[in-house]
Amino acid sequence: MTTNNSPAPRNILVTSALPYANGSLHLGHLLEAIQTDIWVRFQQLRGNDCLYVCADDAHGTAIMLKAEQHGITSEQLIADVQAEHEKDYADFLVGFDNFHSTHSEENRHYSELIYRHLKEKGQIAEREITQLYDPEKNLFLADRYIKGTCPKCKSEDQYGDNCEVCGATYSPADLINPTSAISGATPVEKASTHYFFTLPNFTDMLKTWTRDGGLQAQVANKLNEWLDAGLQEWDISRDAPYFGFEIPGAPGKYFYVWLDAPIGYMASFQNYCDKQALNFDDYWGVEAKTELYHFIGKDIINFHGLFWPAMLETAGFKKPDGVYVHGFLTVNGKKMSKSRGTFITARNYLSYLGAEYLRYYFAGKLTGGIDDIDLNLEDFVQRVNSDLVGKVINIASRSAKFITKGNAGKLSDHIADQALWQKAVDAGHLIADYYETREYSKAMREIMLLADATNEYFDSQEPWKLAKQADQQQTVIDVCSLCINLFKAIITYLRPVLPETADKAAAFLNAPLSWEGDITPLLGHQIQTFKPMMKRIEMSQVTAMTEAQQAEIEAEQDNSPAKSTAQENYEPLADQIEYPDFAKLDLRIAKIISAQSVKGADKLLQLTLDIGFEKRQVFAGIKSAYSPEELEGKYTVMVANLAPRKMRFGVSEGMVLAAGPGGKDIWLLEPDQGAKPGMKVQ
């Protein structure tokens, strides 16, 4: 679809998948948000009315257990995580018009409204099912909270739905010696009444909807495989205890998180409408003429391609005009993993590198398909430095000085090479089509070809030589003015990807960057003195980032405080040890002499400890509970005979022990008359 010379602005509403509110954003989350944001910014730059809303996915058992682990309410957990998410997104220049939460009154309203429509139209079935139940936690167990021995290959410590060793799939009841991953208890079978959405009744509608052009061919084909195989009724209820919305008329029954998660799009937009005095039905009513698009990952196409349109159809709301699916992100060719050193959080990245570097690299990799993309860190450095700094910014840098010195910053009043300029204008048509169809990698290629042509033109004219000839001064101004105008075209085409750099370019050009029609040149126009817009990346920055991330992961593992049975990841207790193993530990009272923050680590503190006969340096993950100045003079217990561990920040010469559920609740010992540094703990 081309957007050039559109007769009227389009009205568009865009969403991206909701991040789960129980942890930090990582670069995989940013892939989707950046892809969506680029498309939204492109639409806005073309003069279309395009709104972008999102929210945190804030319900479910995992939220409830995570909050319990930290000794806080679920409401406090999701509020804290939402604040962190919003800051990370903002610092990556993701421009939401509204970011909300599924734990909101708007979401409760629309969840109950849609459920009521489903029930009134006979699309809710009710029947008893039997599930595994944790008798200690008094909780029905989802598959991921059950572990045991694989019934096929006999591998131990496998989850309740599939074996990571042999790949077999099975029912949790088929596991050998199943245990609850939450408490370690042996699950028992227990019956309960559940509510089901009669999805098979919508098979014909979905076969038509999935083939109407709103889905990529690969996605439509996959959905039709499921449709042809026969759909199953969808369990939309969960039993108490559960953090979410109680189903009207069904005490102790709650909406399954995946029922109200996509409804969160509607809730966030309603929240925006209330603040902006907009009419919700103008965008989401069944007769609405606006365009509605969802950007999601390929792991959740069943929810957005089957359940969601069927619910909207029943409840009388507009179905999406398109569901745009992307692949997964790998790092250096490997799946993102903490154990493999390929896991990078959004905040850790931002501690070392600029957001626009990643935005451009993702844009250079993203297509309109669903293939996975790889963040190769060496290629990342080379491509950013070569394309953005070496090509694009370099055009303005070396052209501007001749305009500033030779003509007091005033551009020529004509175009020196009309054919080259027209090439840049015409390229905008193809680039716009590539943005529209999410073929960002092709758009970036066309833009860089234009940058190459501009640099080649500059080099061929050799203005540095012409500037030495008195009779060639106007030629120098004409050549460099054309290059400045070509830079204007290039940076305008890059604006959806590089919004901050585009703003700097607009200030330098002393003119707004508009792309509602063909790009127009600046003739006889006064520009400002050029200032650096972007720095080169050093590989050492990337290395420091990955090392800091890994050190933080290791520190969290090495210095995690004692936990209750509701521990991180809700794993059962480790294998038992014998008393002689425990007796090997040399536990000593240590006095904290000094403490300081560790640059590049969000949770670490560097402690200097007095253990009586010597001083030790230890890195401890307790920054969430204590500021450095609070710690001086406090006592702790340390493992004094732990082998030194070399970390990114230095050598840690032991491990401090602390008590508490984590977060802000980590407790050390207060000064006491009976405690002395070096005293053994028996």
PDB file of C-alpha atoms in Angstrom, residues 269-534:
ATOM      1  CA  PHE A 269      -7.506   3.391  24.684  1.00  0.00           C
ATOM      2  CA  GLN A 270     -10.600   4.114  26.800  1.00  0.00           C
ATOM      3  CA  ASN A 271      -8.319   5.667  29.400  1.00  0.00           C
ATOM      4  CA  TYR A 272      -6.803   7.832  26.663  1.00  0.00           C
ATOM      5  CA  CYS A 273     -10.258   8.775  25.338  1.00  0.00           C
ATOM      6  CA  ASP A 274     -11.334   9.912  28.794  1.00  0.00           C
ATOM      7  CA  LYS A 275      -8.294  12.178  29.046  1.00  0.00           C
ATOM      8  CA  GLN A 276      -8.555  13.539  25.503  1.00  0.00           C
ATOM      9  CA  ALA A 277     -12.369  13.737  25.194  1.00  0.00           C
ATOM     10  CA  LEU A 278     -12.441  11.274  22.277  1.00  0.00           C
ATOM     11  CA  ASN A 279     -15.293   8.913  21.407  1.00  0.00           C
ATOM     12  CA  PHE A 280     -14.205   5.294  21.935  1.00  0.00           C
ATOM     13  CA  ASP A 281     -16.779   3.963  19.456  1.00  0.00           C
ATOM     14  CA  ASP A 282     -15.353   6.123  16.675  1.00  0.00           C
ATOM     15  CA  TYR A 283     -12.303   3.864  16.814  1.00  0.00           C
ATOM     16  CA  TRP A 284     -13.533   0.538  18.164  1.00  0.00           C
ATOM     17  CA  GLY A 285     -17.225   0.472  17.339  1.00  0.00           C
ATOM     18  CA  VAL A 286     -18.269  -2.223  14.875  1.00  0.00           C
ATOM     19  CA  GLU A 287     -18.983   0.453  12.231  1.00  0.00           C
ATOM     20  CA  ALA A 288     -15.831   2.492  12.923  1.00  0.00           C
ATOM     21  CA  LYS A 289     -13.973   3.619   9.799  1.00  0.00           C
ATOM     22  CA  THR A 290     -10.624   3.905  11.554  1.00  0.00           C
ATOM     23  CA  GLU A 291      -7.827   1.394  10.963  1.00  0.00           C
ATOM     24  CA  LEU A 292      -6.849  -0.910  13.843  1.00  0.00           C
ATOM     25  CA  TYR A 293      -3.531  -2.806  13.923  1.00  0.00           C
ATOM     26  CA  HIS A 294      -1.828  -5.067  16.482  1.00  0.00           C
ATOM     27  CA  PHE A 295       1.936  -5.732  16.511  1.00  0.00           C
ATOM     28  CA  ILE A 296       2.796  -9.010  18.251  1.00  0.00           C
ATOM     29  CA  GLY A 297       5.365 -11.827  18.465  1.00  0.00           C
ATOM     30  CA  LYS A 298       4.824 -15.141  16.712  1.00  0.00           C
ATOM     31  CA  ASP A 299       4.367 -17.012  20.005  1.00  0.00           C
ATOM     32  CA  ILE A 300       0.951 -15.477  20.666  1.00  0.00           C
ATOM     33  CA  ILE A 301      -0.754 -15.624  17.252  1.00  0.00           C
ATOM     34  CA  ASN A 302      -3.398 -18.091  18.493  1.00  0.00           C
ATOM     35  CA  PHE A 303      -4.710 -15.575  21.018  1.00  0.00           C
ATOM     36  CA  HIS A 304      -4.744 -12.657  18.564  1.00  0.00           C
ATOM     37  CA  GLY A 305      -5.721 -14.612  15.457  1.00  0.00           C
ATOM     38  CA  LEU A 306      -8.434 -16.874  16.877  1.00  0.00           C
ATOM     39  CA  PHE A 307      -9.726 -16.053  20.371  1.00  0.00           C
ATOM     40  CA  TRP A 308      -9.542 -12.270  20.096  1.00  0.00           C
ATOM     41  CA  PRO A 309     -11.453 -11.730  16.816  1.00  0.00           C
ATOM     42  CA  ALA A 310     -14.059 -14.269  17.898  1.00  0.00           C
ATOM     43  CA  MET A 311     -14.656 -12.400  21.165  1.00  0.00           C
ATOM     44  CA  LEU A 312     -14.837  -9.060  19.355  1.00  0.00           C
ATOM     45  CA  GLU A 313     -17.276 -10.494  16.810  1.00  0.00           C
ATOM     46  CA  THR A 314     -19.593 -11.703  19.555  1.00  0.00           C
ATOM     47  CA  ALA A 315     -19.425  -8.528  21.617  1.00  0.00           C
ATOM     48  CA  GLY A 316     -20.072  -6.217  18.680  1.00  0.00           C
ATOM     49  CA  PHE A 317     -16.691  -4.497  18.410  1.00  0.00           C
ATOM     50  CA  LYS A 318     -14.468  -3.831  15.426  1.00  0.00           C
ATOM     51  CA  LYS A 319     -12.007  -6.603  14.578  1.00  0.00           C
ATOM     52  CA  PRO A 320      -8.430  -5.595  13.755  1.00  0.00           C
ATOM     53  CA  ASP A 321      -7.620  -4.649  10.168  1.00  0.00           C
ATOM     54  CA  GLY A 322      -4.241  -6.282  10.582  1.00  0.00           C
ATOM     55  CA  VAL A 323      -2.222  -8.335  13.037  1.00  0.00           C
ATOM     56  CA  TYR A 324       1.456  -7.826  12.239  1.00  0.00           C
ATOM     57  CA  VAL A 325       3.675 -10.623  13.552  1.00  0.00           C
ATOM     58  CA  HIS A 326       7.450 -10.547  14.031  1.00  0.00           C
ATOM     59  CA  GLY A 327       9.977 -13.249  14.903  1.00  0.00           C
ATOM     60  CA  PHE A 328      12.139 -13.688  17.967  1.00  0.00           C
ATOM     61  CA  LEU A 329      15.377 -11.908  18.802  1.00  0.00           C
ATOM     62  CA  THR A 330      18.607 -13.846  19.150  1.00  0.00           C
ATOM     63  CA  VAL A 331      21.933 -12.434  20.347  1.00  0.00           C
ATOM     64  CA  ASN A 332      25.095 -13.537  18.570  1.00  0.00           C
ATOM     65  CA  GLY A 333      23.080 -16.315  16.973  1.00  0.00           C
ATOM     66  CA  LYS A 334      21.797 -17.746  20.248  1.00  0.00           C
ATOM     67  CA  LYS A 335      18.497 -17.593  22.070  1.00  0.00           C
ATOM     68  CA  MET A 336      18.452 -14.917  24.757  1.00  0.00           C
ATOM     69  CA  SER A 337      19.561 -16.699  27.918  1.00  0.00           C
ATOM     70  CA  LYS A 338      21.051 -15.716  31.253  1.00  0.00           C
ATOM     71  CA  SER A 339      23.104 -18.883  31.418  1.00  0.00           C
ATOM     72  CA  ARG A 340      24.515 -18.381  27.918  1.00  0.00           C
ATOM     73  CA  GLY A 341      25.445 -14.755  28.470  1.00  0.00           C
ATOM     74  CA  THR A 342      23.064 -13.531  25.766  1.00  0.00           C
ATOM     75  CA  PHE A 343      20.483 -11.901  28.027  1.00  0.00           C
ATOM     76  CA  ILE A 344      20.505  -8.081  28.016  1.00  0.00           C
ATOM     77  CA  THR A 345      18.031  -5.903  29.895  1.00  0.00           C
ATOM     78  CA  ALA A 346      16.831  -2.613  28.506  1.00  0.00           C
ATOM     79  CA  ARG A 347      18.326  -0.666  31.395  1.00  0.00           C
ATOM     80  CA  ASN A 348      21.719  -2.343  31.226  1.00  0.00           C
ATOM     81  CA  TYR A 349      21.946  -1.557  27.509  1.00  0.00           C
ATOM     82  CA  LEU A 350      21.099   2.098  28.147  1.00  0.00           C
ATOM     83  CA  SER A 351      23.836   2.336  30.774  1.00  0.00           C
ATOM     84  CA  TYR A 352      26.410   1.925  28.013  1.00  0.00           C
ATOM     85  CA  LEU A 353      24.865   2.720  24.634  1.00  0.00           C
ATOM     86  CA  GLY A 354      22.415   5.120  23.013  1.00  0.00           C
ATOM     87  CA  ALA A 355      18.881   4.035  22.178  1.00  0.00           C
ATOM     88  CA  GLU A 356      19.061   5.123  18.547  1.00  0.00           C
ATOM     89  CA  TYR A 357      21.927   2.759  17.795  1.00  0.00           C
ATOM     90  CA  LEU A 358      19.661  -0.212  18.583  1.00  0.00           C
ATOM     91  CA  ARG A 359      16.667   1.353  16.847  1.00  0.00           C
ATOM     92  CA  TYR A 360      18.675   1.643  13.642  1.00  0.00           C
ATOM     93  CA  TYR A 361      20.157  -1.831  13.884  1.00  0.00           C
ATOM     94  CA  PHE A 362      16.730  -3.381  14.426  1.00  0.00           C
ATOM     95  CA  ALA A 363      15.339  -1.353  11.512  1.00  0.00           C
ATOM     96  CA  GLY A 364      18.159  -2.665   9.323  1.00  0.00           C
ATOM     97  CA  LYS A 365      17.122  -6.236  10.156  1.00  0.00           C
ATOM     98  CA  LEU A 366      13.314  -6.113  10.336  1.00  0.00           C
ATOM     99  CA  THR A 367      11.150  -7.266   7.449  1.00  0.00           C
ATOM    100  CA  GLY A 368       7.449  -7.705   6.900  1.00  0.00           C
ATOM    101  CA  GLY A 369       7.804 -11.411   7.679  1.00  0.00           C
ATOM    102  CA  ILE A 370       8.070 -13.462  10.852  1.00  0.00           C
ATOM    103  CA  ASP A 371      11.663 -14.669  10.623  1.00  0.00           C
ATOM    104  CA  ASP A 372      13.835 -14.350  13.719  1.00  0.00           C
ATOM    105  CA  ILE A 373      16.443 -11.587  13.679  1.00  0.00           C
ATOM    106  CA  ASP A 374      19.885 -11.694  15.243  1.00  0.00           C
ATOM    107  CA  LEU A 375      21.684  -9.000  17.196  1.00  0.00           C
ATOM    108  CA  ASN A 376      25.280  -9.724  16.264  1.00  0.00           C
ATOM    109  CA  LEU A 377      27.206  -7.405  18.528  1.00  0.00           C
ATOM    110  CA  GLU A 378      30.264  -6.985  16.294  1.00  0.00           C
ATOM    111  CA  ASP A 379      28.080  -6.346  13.260  1.00  0.00           C
ATOM    112  CA  PHE A 380      26.038  -3.938  15.382  1.00  0.00           C
ATOM    113  CA  VAL A 381      29.101  -1.780  16.091  1.00  0.00           C
ATOM    114  CA  GLN A 382      30.329  -1.889  12.502  1.00  0.00           C
ATOM    115  CA  ARG A 383      26.966  -1.102  10.924  1.00  0.00           C
ATOM    116  CA  VAL A 384      26.103   1.796  13.208  1.00  0.00           C
ATOM    117  CA  ASN A 385      29.542   3.369  12.805  1.00  0.00           C
ATOM    118  CA  SER A 386      29.650   2.839   9.046  1.00  0.00           C
ATOM    119  CA  ASP A 387      26.084   3.816   8.147  1.00  0.00           C
ATOM    120  CA  LEU A 388      25.049   6.467  10.625  1.00  0.00           C
ATOM    121  CA  VAL A 389      28.329   8.133  11.560  1.00  0.00           C
ATOM    122  CA  GLY A 390      30.482   7.378   8.517  1.00  0.00           C
ATOM    123  CA  LYS A 391      27.813   7.999   5.890  1.00  0.00           C
ATOM    124  CA  VAL A 392      24.810  10.020   7.044  1.00  0.00           C
ATOM    125  CA  ILE A 393      26.165  12.394   9.682  1.00  0.00           C
ATOM    126  CA  ASN A 394      29.403  12.764   7.737  1.00  0.00           C
ATOM    127  CA  ILE A 395      27.486  14.388   4.868  1.00  0.00           C
ATOM    128  CA  ALA A 396      26.350  17.263   7.062  1.00  0.00           C
ATOM    129  CA  SER A 397      29.641  17.481   8.945  1.00  0.00           C
ATOM    130  CA  ARG A 398      31.923  17.980   5.973  1.00  0.00           C
ATOM    131  CA  SER A 399      29.500  20.012   3.844  1.00  0.00           C
ATOM    132  CA  ALA A 400      28.463  22.472   6.540  1.00  0.00           C
ATOM    133  CA  LYS A 401      31.919  23.917   7.157  1.00  0.00           C
ATOM    134  CA  PHE A 402      32.172  25.191   3.581  1.00  0.00           C
ATOM    135  CA  ILE A 403      28.744  26.853   3.869  1.00  0.00           C
ATOM    136  CA  THR A 404      29.558  28.363   7.249  1.00  0.00           C
ATOM    137  CA  LYS A 405      32.971  29.695   6.284  1.00  0.00           C
ATOM    138  CA  GLY A 406      32.327  30.464   2.629  1.00  0.00           C
ATOM    139  CA  ASN A 407      28.847  31.930   2.703  1.00  0.00           C
ATOM    140  CA  ALA A 408      28.069  32.808   6.347  1.00  0.00           C
ATOM    141  CA  GLY A 409      25.810  29.758   6.664  1.00  0.00           C
ATOM    142  CA  LYS A 410      23.520  30.607   3.744  1.00  0.00           C
ATOM    143  CA  LEU A 411      22.648  27.862   1.260  1.00  0.00           C
ATOM    144  CA  SER A 412      22.692  28.313  -2.497  1.00  0.00           C
ATOM    145  CA  ASP A 413      19.481  29.497  -4.156  1.00  0.00           C
ATOM    146  CA  HIS A 414      19.483  26.687  -6.721  1.00  0.00           C
ATOM    147  CA  ILE A 415      20.118  22.917  -7.048  1.00  0.00           C
ATOM    148  CA  ALA A 416      23.508  22.144  -8.582  1.00  0.00           C
ATOM    149  CA  ASP A 417      22.596  18.681  -9.882  1.00  0.00           C
ATOM    150  CA  GLN A 418      18.889  18.376 -10.581  1.00  0.00           C
ATOM    151  CA  ALA A 419      19.106  14.683 -11.552  1.00  0.00           C
ATOM    152  CA  LEU A 420      20.698  13.730  -8.235  1.00  0.00           C
ATOM    153  CA  TRP A 421      18.145  15.742  -6.295  1.00  0.00           C
ATOM    154  CA  GLN A 422      15.269  14.166  -8.211  1.00  0.00           C
ATOM    155  CA  LYS A 423      16.738  10.741  -7.414  1.00  0.00           C
ATOM    156  CA  ALA A 424      16.449  11.597  -3.715  1.00  0.00           C
ATOM    157  CA  VAL A 425      12.874  12.809  -4.115  1.00  0.00           C
ATOM    158  CA  ASP A 426      11.807   9.747  -6.094  1.00  0.00           C
ATOM    159  CA  ALA A 427      13.484   7.429  -3.583  1.00  0.00           C
ATOM    160  CA  GLY A 428      11.038   8.740  -0.991  1.00  0.00           C
ATOM    161  CA  HIS A 429       8.143   7.024  -2.771  1.00  0.00           C
ATOM    162  CA  LEU A 430       9.736   3.577  -2.527  1.00  0.00           C
ATOM    163  CA  ILE A 431      11.005   4.183   1.007  1.00  0.00           C
ATOM    164  CA  ALA A 432       7.489   5.155   2.104  1.00  0.00           C
ATOM    165  CA  ASP A 433       6.080   1.952   0.629  1.00  0.00           C
ATOM    166  CA  TYR A 434       8.697  -0.077   2.493  1.00  0.00           C
ATOM    167  CA  TYR A 435       7.855   1.634   5.788  1.00  0.00           C
ATOM    168  CA  GLU A 436       4.155   1.051   5.211  1.00  0.00           C
ATOM    169  CA  THR A 437       4.639  -2.677   4.636  1.00  0.00           C
ATOM    170  CA  ARG A 438       7.121  -2.917   7.541  1.00  0.00           C
ATOM    171  CA  GLU A 439       9.990  -3.785   5.197  1.00  0.00           C
ATOM    172  CA  TYR A 440      12.300  -1.603   7.252  1.00  0.00           C
ATOM    173  CA  SER A 441      15.482  -3.356   6.148  1.00  0.00           C
ATOM    174  CA  LYS A 442      14.682  -2.484   2.531  1.00  0.00           C
ATOM    175  CA  ALA A 443      13.927   1.105   3.519  1.00  0.00           C
ATOM    176  CA  MET A 444      17.262   1.388   5.325  1.00  0.00           C
ATOM    177  CA  ARG A 445      19.048  -0.056   2.284  1.00  0.00           C
ATOM    178  CA  GLU A 446      17.492   2.548  -0.029  1.00  0.00           C
ATOM    179  CA  ILE A 447      18.355   5.340   2.372  1.00  0.00           C
ATOM    180  CA  MET A 448      21.979   4.197   2.620  1.00  0.00           C
ATOM    181  CA  LEU A 449      22.203   3.952  -1.184  1.00  0.00           C
ATOM    182  CA  LEU A 450      21.140   7.590  -1.273  1.00  0.00           C
ATOM    183  CA  ALA A 451      23.767   8.445   1.352  1.00  0.00           C
ATOM    184  CA  ASP A 452      26.392   6.608  -0.725  1.00  0.00           C
ATOM    185  CA  ALA A 453      25.383   8.580  -3.829  1.00  0.00           C
ATOM    186  CA  THR A 454      25.629  11.830  -1.888  1.00  0.00           C
ATOM    187  CA  ASN A 455      29.086  11.044  -0.544  1.00  0.00           C
ATOM    188  CA  GLU A 456      30.239   9.945  -3.983  1.00  0.00           C
ATOM    189  CA  TYR A 457      28.989  13.231  -5.442  1.00  0.00           C
ATOM    190  CA  PHE A 458      30.807  15.220  -2.751  1.00  0.00           C
ATOM    191  CA  ASP A 459      34.034  13.315  -3.345  1.00  0.00           C
ATOM    192  CA  SER A 460      33.803  13.648  -7.123  1.00  0.00           C
ATOM    193  CA  GLN A 461      33.413  17.440  -6.889  1.00  0.00           C
ATOM    194  CA  GLU A 462      36.374  17.804  -4.503  1.00  0.00           C
ATOM    195  CA  PRO A 463      35.162  21.018  -2.847  1.00  0.00           C
ATOM    196  CA  TRP A 464      38.242  21.077  -0.605  1.00  0.00           C
ATOM    197  CA  LYS A 465      40.304  21.692  -3.727  1.00  0.00           C
ATOM    198  CA  LEU A 466      37.864  24.109  -5.331  1.00  0.00           C
ATOM    199  CA  ALA A 467      37.810  26.180  -2.141  1.00  0.00           C
ATOM    200  CA  LYS A 468      41.429  27.130  -2.805  1.00  0.00           C
ATOM    201  CA  GLN A 469      40.507  28.715  -6.140  1.00  0.00           C
ATOM    202  CA  ALA A 470      39.071  32.223  -5.990  1.00  0.00           C
ATOM    203  CA  ASP A 471      36.864  31.744  -9.059  1.00  0.00           C
ATOM    204  CA  GLN A 472      35.305  28.511  -7.746  1.00  0.00           C
ATOM    205  CA  GLN A 473      33.791  29.787  -4.515  1.00  0.00           C
ATOM    206  CA  GLN A 474      30.218  29.727  -5.800  1.00  0.00           C
ATOM    207  CA  THR A 475      30.698  26.198  -7.115  1.00  0.00           C
ATOM    208  CA  VAL A 476      31.784  25.120  -3.649  1.00  0.00           C
ATOM    209  CA  ILE A 477      28.656  26.686  -2.147  1.00  0.00           C
ATOM    210  CA  ASP A 478      26.434  25.068  -4.786  1.00  0.00           C
ATOM    211  CA  VAL A 479      27.961  21.599  -4.300  1.00  0.00           C
ATOM    212  CA  CYS A 480      27.842  21.692  -0.527  1.00  0.00           C
ATOM    213  CA  SER A 481      24.347  23.196  -0.488  1.00  0.00           C
ATOM    214  CA  LEU A 482      23.094  20.287  -2.571  1.00  0.00           C
ATOM    215  CA  CYS A 483      24.736  17.876  -0.140  1.00  0.00           C
ATOM    216  CA  ILE A 484      23.068  19.644   2.785  1.00  0.00           C
ATOM    217  CA  ASN A 485      19.695  19.306   1.036  1.00  0.00           C
ATOM    218  CA  LEU A 486      20.356  15.658   0.315  1.00  0.00           C
ATOM    219  CA  PHE A 487      21.184  15.243   4.006  1.00  0.00           C
ATOM    220  CA  LYS A 488      17.831  16.858   4.783  1.00  0.00           C
ATOM    221  CA  ALA A 489      16.066  14.278   2.607  1.00  0.00           C
ATOM    222  CA  ILE A 490      18.019  11.384   4.119  1.00  0.00           C
ATOM    223  CA  ILE A 491      17.484  12.399   7.742  1.00  0.00           C
ATOM    224  CA  THR A 492      13.790  13.011   7.040  1.00  0.00           C
ATOM    225  CA  TYR A 493      13.485   9.472   5.715  1.00  0.00           C
ATOM    226  CA  LEU A 494      15.304   8.264   8.838  1.00  0.00           C
ATOM    227  CA  ARG A 495      13.206  10.301  11.263  1.00  0.00           C
ATOM    228  CA  PRO A 496      10.878   7.418  12.269  1.00  0.00           C
ATOM    229  CA  VAL A 497      13.983   5.473  13.303  1.00  0.00           C
ATOM    230  CA  LEU A 498      16.152   8.285  14.706  1.00  0.00           C
ATOM    231  CA  PRO A 499      13.790  10.834  16.262  1.00  0.00           C
ATOM    232  CA  GLU A 500      16.386  12.491  18.520  1.00  0.00           C
ATOM    233  CA  THR A 501      19.012  12.820  15.810  1.00  0.00           C
ATOM    234  CA  ALA A 502      16.329  14.135  13.452  1.00  0.00           C
ATOM    235  CA  ASP A 503      15.503  16.837  15.992  1.00  0.00           C
ATOM    236  CA  LYS A 504      19.189  17.788  16.147  1.00  0.00           C
ATOM    237  CA  ALA A 505      19.274  17.866  12.351  1.00  0.00           C
ATOM    238  CA  ALA A 506      16.200  20.079  12.204  1.00  0.00           C
ATOM    239  CA  ALA A 507      17.884  22.531  14.593  1.00  0.00           C
ATOM    240  CA  PHE A 508      21.038  22.528  12.436  1.00  0.00           C
ATOM    241  CA  LEU A 509      19.003  23.001   9.244  1.00  0.00           C
ATOM    242  CA  ASN A 510      16.917  25.679  10.944  1.00  0.00           C
ATOM    243  CA  ALA A 511      13.852  24.111   9.363  1.00  0.00           C
ATOM    244  CA  PRO A 512      11.226  21.482  10.210  1.00  0.00           C
ATOM    245  CA  LEU A 513      11.460  18.039   8.651  1.00  0.00           C
ATOM    246  CA  SER A 514       8.234  17.349   6.774  1.00  0.00           C
ATOM    247  CA  TRP A 515       7.286  14.327   4.658  1.00  0.00           C
ATOM    248  CA  GLU A 516       3.584  14.755   3.969  1.00  0.00           C
ATOM    249  CA  GLY A 517       4.396  15.008   0.268  1.00  0.00           C
ATOM    250  CA  ASP A 518       7.596  15.078  -1.763  1.00  0.00           C
ATOM    251  CA  ILE A 519      10.675  16.407  -0.002  1.00  0.00           C
ATOM    252  CA  THR A 520      11.404  20.031  -0.909  1.00  0.00           C
ATOM    253  CA  PRO A 521      14.864  21.685  -0.889  1.00  0.00           C
ATOM    254  CA  LEU A 522      16.024  24.604   1.229  1.00  0.00           C
ATOM    255  CA  LEU A 523      17.040  27.365  -1.200  1.00  0.00           C
ATOM    256  CA  GLY A 524      18.749  30.592  -0.129  1.00  0.00           C
ATOM    257  CA  HIS A 525      18.184  29.389   3.431  1.00  0.00           C
ATOM    258  CA  GLN A 526      20.187  30.180   6.562  1.00  0.00           C
ATOM    259  CA  ILE A 527      21.466  27.148   8.464  1.00  0.00           C
ATOM    260  CA  GLN A 528      23.033  26.977  11.909  1.00  0.00           C
ATOM    261  CA  THR A 529      26.592  26.029  12.801  1.00  0.00           C
ATOM    262  CA  PHE A 530      27.019  22.262  12.657  1.00  0.00           C
ATOM    263  CA  LYS A 531      27.331  20.444  15.974  1.00  0.00           C
ATOM    264  CA  PRO A 532      28.125  16.735  16.388  1.00  0.00           C
ATOM    265  CA  MET A 533      24.932  14.688  16.316  1.00  0.00           C
ATOM    266  CA  MET A 534      26.137  11.148  17.010  1.00  0.00           C
TER     267      MET A 534
END
